Amino acid sequence: QVRLVESGGGSVQAGGSLRLSCKVSGYIGDSYRMAWFRQTPGKEREGVASVNLRGGIPYYSNSAKGRFTASQESATNTLYLQMGSLKPEDTAQYYCAAGFHGPSSEFRALQGDSYNYWGQGTQVTVSP
């Protein structure tokens, strides 16, 4: 059984930083590509960053480039998202996803329907 458990969310003032973690357990399939997504009520889910759990170059959304860093720790099957220079518009529920399927591309790595498994999410709130 696949389980993804996010942690590290919280409240922070604009300009601050947070680090999210996602612990993975179970067999996620042939691909080790994973991703971070975020969603606020009334808005579509947005892919933020994607990284291969076994290493490689991360992909980022335009909103995340230069401020967020995705990384992984293969030994513990943990995915991280270091977020800096946070803005109020970064406020959202953040989810990690695994079980990537289909043709591999940077575009598809940040699409929600490319993944089979999802964590429960962790809330990030950024105040002005």
mmCIF file with all atom_site columns, N, CA and C in Angstrom, residues 75-107:
data_model
loop_
_atom_site.group_PDB
_atom_site.id
_atom_site.type_symbol
_atom_site.label_atom_id
_atom_site.label_alt_id
_atom_site.label_comp_id
_atom_site.label_asym_id
_atom_site.label_entity_id
_atom_site.label_seq_id
_atom_site.pdbx_PDB_ins_code
_atom_site.Cartn_x
_atom_site.Cartn_y
_atom_site.Cartn_z
_atom_site.occupancy
_atom_site.B_iso_or_equiv
_atom_site.pdbx_formal_charge
_atom_site.auth_seq_id
_atom_site.auth_comp_id
_atom_site.auth_asym_id
_atom_site.auth_atom_id
_atom_site.pdbx_PDB_model_num
ATOM 1  N N  . ALA A 1 75  ? 17.749 7.615  0.476   1.00 0.00 ? 75  ALA A N  1
ATOM 2  C CA . ALA A 1 75  ? 17.898 6.606  1.527   1.00 0.00 ? 75  ALA A CA 1
ATOM 3  C C  . ALA A 1 75  ? 16.659 6.487  2.400   1.00 0.00 ? 75  ALA A C  1
ATOM 4  N N  . THR A 1 76  ? 15.943 7.587  2.546   1.00 0.00 ? 76  THR A N  1
ATOM 5  C CA . THR A 1 76  ? 14.765 7.586  3.413   1.00 0.00 ? 76  THR A CA 1
ATOM 6  C C  . THR A 1 76  ? 13.468 7.752  2.618   1.00 0.00 ? 76  THR A C  1
ATOM 7  N N  . ASN A 1 77  ? 13.572 7.751  1.285   1.00 0.00 ? 77  ASN A N  1
ATOM 8  C CA . ASN A 1 77  ? 12.384 7.943  0.432   1.00 0.00 ? 77  ASN A CA 1
ATOM 9  C C  . ASN A 1 77  ? 11.597 9.185  0.842   1.00 0.00 ? 77  ASN A C  1
ATOM 10 N N  . THR A 1 78  ? 12.318 10.280 0.966   1.00 0.00 ? 78  THR A N  1
ATOM 11 C CA . THR A 1 78  ? 11.689 11.529 1.394   1.00 0.00 ? 78  THR A CA 1
ATOM 12 C C  . THR A 1 78  ? 11.911 12.609 0.342   1.00 0.00 ? 78  THR A C  1
ATOM 13 N N  . LEU A 1 79  ? 10.854 13.309 0.066   1.00 0.00 ? 79  LEU A N  1
ATOM 14 C CA . LEU A 1 79  ? 10.883 14.431 -0.873  1.00 0.00 ? 79  LEU A CA 1
ATOM 15 C C  . LEU A 1 79  ? 10.777 15.718 -0.065  1.00 0.00 ? 79  LEU A C  1
ATOM 16 N N  . TYR A 1 80  ? 11.495 16.736 -0.495  1.00 0.00 ? 80  TYR A N  1
ATOM 17 C CA . TYR A 1 80  ? 11.471 18.010 0.213   1.00 0.00 ? 80  TYR A CA 1
ATOM 18 C C  . TYR A 1 80  ? 11.112 19.148 -0.748  1.00 0.00 ? 80  TYR A C  1
ATOM 19 N N  . LEU A 1 81  ? 10.537 20.194 -0.177  1.00 0.00 ? 81  LEU A N  1
ATOM 20 C CA . LEU A 1 81  ? 10.322 21.428 -0.920  1.00 0.00 ? 81  LEU A CA 1
ATOM 21 C C  . LEU A 1 81  ? 10.714 22.582 -0.004  1.00 0.00 ? 81  LEU A C  1
ATOM 22 N N  . GLN A 1 82  ? 11.851 23.177 -0.288  1.00 0.00 ? 82  GLN A N  1
ATOM 23 C CA . GLN A 1 82  ? 12.303 24.349 0.448   1.00 0.00 ? 82  GLN A CA 1
ATOM 24 C C  . GLN A 1 82  ? 11.718 25.574 -0.235  1.00 0.00 ? 82  GLN A C  1
ATOM 25 N N  . MET A 1 83  ? 10.934 26.318 0.507   1.00 0.00 ? 83  MET A N  1
ATOM 26 C CA . MET A 1 83  ? 10.261 27.489 -0.056  1.00 0.00 ? 83  MET A CA 1
ATOM 27 C C  . MET A 1 83  ? 10.803 28.745 0.604   1.00 0.00 ? 83  MET A C  1
ATOM 28 N N  . GLY A 1 84  ? 11.251 29.687 -0.206  1.00 0.00 ? 84  GLY A N  1
ATOM 29 C CA . GLY A 1 84  ? 11.765 30.933 0.310   1.00 0.00 ? 84  GLY A CA 1
ATOM 30 C C  . GLY A 1 84  ? 11.083 32.119 -0.353  1.00 0.00 ? 84  GLY A C  1
ATOM 31 N N  . SER A 1 85  ? 11.337 33.299 0.206   1.00 0.00 ? 85  SER A N  1
ATOM 32 C CA . SER A 1 85  ? 10.718 34.538 -0.311  1.00 0.00 ? 85  SER A CA 1
ATOM 33 C C  . SER A 1 85  ? 9.219  34.340 -0.510  1.00 0.00 ? 85  SER A C  1
ATOM 34 N N  . LEU A 1 86  ? 8.591  33.766 0.492   1.00 0.00 ? 86  LEU A N  1
ATOM 35 C CA . LEU A 1 86  ? 7.174  33.416 0.358   1.00 0.00 ? 86  LEU A CA 1
ATOM 36 C C  . LEU A 1 86  ? 6.308  34.657 0.232   1.00 0.00 ? 86  LEU A C  1
ATOM 37 N N  . LYS A 1 87  ? 5.250  34.487 -0.555  1.00 0.00 ? 87  LYS A N  1
ATOM 38 C CA . LYS A 1 87  ? 4.305  35.573 -0.819  1.00 0.00 ? 87  LYS A CA 1
ATOM 39 C C  . LYS A 1 87  ? 2.913  35.131 -0.378  1.00 0.00 ? 87  LYS A C  1
ATOM 40 N N  . PRO A 1 88  ? 2.025  36.081 -0.096  1.00 0.00 ? 88  PRO A N  1
ATOM 41 C CA . PRO A 1 88  ? 0.651  35.689 0.270   1.00 0.00 ? 88  PRO A CA 1
ATOM 42 C C  . PRO A 1 88  ? -0.010 34.795 -0.779  1.00 0.00 ? 88  PRO A C  1
ATOM 43 N N  . GLU A 1 89  ? 0.333  34.982 -2.023  1.00 0.00 ? 89  GLU A N  1
ATOM 44 C CA . GLU A 1 89  ? -0.269 34.150 -3.070  1.00 0.00 ? 89  GLU A CA 1
ATOM 45 C C  . GLU A 1 89  ? 0.259  32.717 -3.079  1.00 0.00 ? 89  GLU A C  1
ATOM 46 N N  . ASP A 1 90  ? 1.251  32.432 -2.252  1.00 0.00 ? 90  ASP A N  1
ATOM 47 C CA . ASP A 1 90  ? 1.704  31.051 -2.092  1.00 0.00 ? 90  ASP A CA 1
ATOM 48 C C  . ASP A 1 90  ? 0.835  30.286 -1.103  1.00 0.00 ? 90  ASP A C  1
ATOM 49 N N  . THR A 1 91  ? -0.073 30.975 -0.441  1.00 0.00 ? 91  THR A N  1
ATOM 50 C CA . THR A 1 91  ? -0.974 30.333 0.496   1.00 0.00 ? 91  THR A CA 1
ATOM 51 C C  . THR A 1 91  ? -1.812 29.277 -0.223  1.00 0.00 ? 91  THR A C  1
ATOM 52 N N  . ALA A 1 92  ? -1.755 28.040 0.280   1.00 0.00 ? 92  ALA A N  1
ATOM 53 C CA . ALA A 1 92  ? -2.461 26.934 -0.367  1.00 0.00 ? 92  ALA A CA 1
ATOM 54 C C  . ALA A 1 92  ? -2.267 25.674 0.465   1.00 0.00 ? 92  ALA A C  1
ATOM 55 N N  . GLN A 1 93  ? -3.034 24.646 0.102   1.00 0.00 ? 93  GLN A N  1
ATOM 56 C CA . GLN A 1 93  ? -2.777 23.310 0.587   1.00 0.00 ? 93  GLN A CA 1
ATOM 57 C C  . GLN A 1 93  ? -1.770 22.701 -0.371  1.00 0.00 ? 93  GLN A C  1
ATOM 58 N N  . TYR A 1 94  ? -0.686 22.178 0.189   1.00 0.00 ? 94  TYR A N  1
ATOM 59 C CA . TYR A 1 94  ? 0.369  21.608 -0.635  1.00 0.00 ? 94  TYR A CA 1
ATOM 60 C C  . TYR A 1 94  ? 0.322  20.089 -0.528  1.00 0.00 ? 94  TYR A C  1
ATOM 61 N N  . TYR A 1 95  ? 0.427  19.434 -1.672  1.00 0.00 ? 95  TYR A N  1
ATOM 62 C CA . TYR A 1 95  ? 0.345  17.982 -1.750  1.00 0.00 ? 95  TYR A CA 1
ATOM 63 C C  . TYR A 1 95  ? 1.589  17.430 -2.450  1.00 0.00 ? 95  TYR A C  1
ATOM 64 N N  . CYS A 1 96  ? 2.015  16.260 -2.026  1.00 0.00 ? 96  CYS A N  1
ATOM 65 C CA . CYS A 1 96  ? 3.005  15.559 -2.824  1.00 0.00 ? 96  CYS A CA 1
ATOM 66 C C  . CYS A 1 96  ? 2.306  14.419 -3.566  1.00 0.00 ? 96  CYS A C  1
ATOM 67 N N  . ALA A 1 97  ? 2.861  14.066 -4.701  1.00 0.00 ? 97  ALA A N  1
ATOM 68 C CA . ALA A 1 97  ? 2.263  13.063 -5.565  1.00 0.00 ? 97  ALA A CA 1
ATOM 69 C C  . ALA A 1 97  ? 3.328  12.103 -6.066  1.00 0.00 ? 97  ALA A C  1
ATOM 70 N N  . ALA A 1 98  ? 2.899  10.860 -6.283  1.00 0.00 ? 98  ALA A N  1
ATOM 71 C CA . ALA A 1 98  ? 3.802  9.814  -6.778  1.00 0.00 ? 98  ALA A CA 1
ATOM 72 C C  . ALA A 1 98  ? 3.025  8.908  -7.726  1.00 0.00 ? 98  ALA A C  1
ATOM 73 N N  . GLY A 1 99  ? 3.743  7.949  -8.299  1.00 0.00 ? 99  GLY A N  1
ATOM 74 C CA . GLY A 1 99  ? 3.089  7.039  -9.235  1.00 0.00 ? 99  GLY A CA 1
ATOM 75 C C  . GLY A 1 99  ? 2.942  7.654  -10.603 1.00 0.00 ? 99  GLY A C  1
ATOM 76 N N  . PHE A 1 100 ? 4.036  8.308  -11.052 1.00 0.00 ? 100 PHE A N  1
ATOM 77 C CA . PHE A 1 100 ? 4.023  8.936  -12.374 1.00 0.00 ? 100 PHE A CA 1
ATOM 78 C C  . PHE A 1 100 ? 3.824  7.884  -13.461 1.00 0.00 ? 100 PHE A C  1
ATOM 79 N N  . HIS A 1 101 ? 3.003  8.214  -14.448 1.00 0.00 ? 101 HIS A N  1
ATOM 80 C CA . HIS A 1 101 ? 2.760  7.290  -15.554 1.00 0.00 ? 101 HIS A CA 1
ATOM 81 C C  . HIS A 1 101 ? 2.636  8.061  -16.850 1.00 0.00 ? 101 HIS A C  1
ATOM 82 N N  . GLY A 1 102 ? 2.919  7.362  -17.944 1.00 0.00 ? 102 GLY A N  1
ATOM 83 C CA . GLY A 1 102 ? 2.818  7.977  -19.245 1.00 0.00 ? 102 GLY A CA 1
ATOM 84 C C  . GLY A 1 102 ? 4.160  8.487  -19.743 1.00 0.00 ? 102 GLY A C  1
ATOM 85 N N  . PRO A 1 103 ? 4.147  9.148  -20.929 1.00 0.00 ? 103 PRO A N  1
ATOM 86 C CA . PRO A 1 103 ? 5.399  9.673  -21.501 1.00 0.00 ? 103 PRO A CA 1
ATOM 87 C C  . PRO A 1 103 ? 6.041  10.691 -20.572 1.00 0.00 ? 103 PRO A C  1
ATOM 88 N N  . SER A 1 104 ? 7.353  10.608 -20.479 1.00 0.00 ? 104 SER A N  1
ATOM 89 C CA . SER A 1 104 ? 8.062  11.505 -19.588 1.00 0.00 ? 104 SER A CA 1
ATOM 90 C C  . SER A 1 104 ? 8.352  12.827 -20.284 1.00 0.00 ? 104 SER A C  1
ATOM 91 N N  . SER A 1 105 ? 8.005  13.917 -19.639 1.00 0.00 ? 105 SER A N  1
ATOM 92 C CA . SER A 1 105 ? 8.319  15.247 -20.149 1.00 0.00 ? 105 SER A CA 1
ATOM 93 C C  . SER A 1 105 ? 8.217  16.226 -18.996 1.00 0.00 ? 105 SER A C  1
ATOM 94 N N  . GLU A 1 106 ? 8.852  17.363 -19.168 1.00 0.00 ? 106 GLU A N  1
ATOM 95 C CA . GLU A 1 106 ? 8.783  18.374 -18.125 1.00 0.00 ? 106 GLU A CA 1
ATOM 96 C C  . GLU A 1 106 ? 7.346  18.837 -17.947 1.00 0.00 ? 106 GLU A C  1
ATOM 97 N N  . PHE A 1 107 ? 6.639  18.974 -19.041 1.00 0.00 ? 107 PHE A N  1
ATOM 98 C CA . PHE A 1 107 ? 5.244  19.416 -18.964 1.00 0.00 ? 107 PHE A CA 1
ATOM 99 C C  . PHE A 1 107 ? 4.405  18.447 -18.157 1.00 0.00 ? 107 PHE A C  1
#
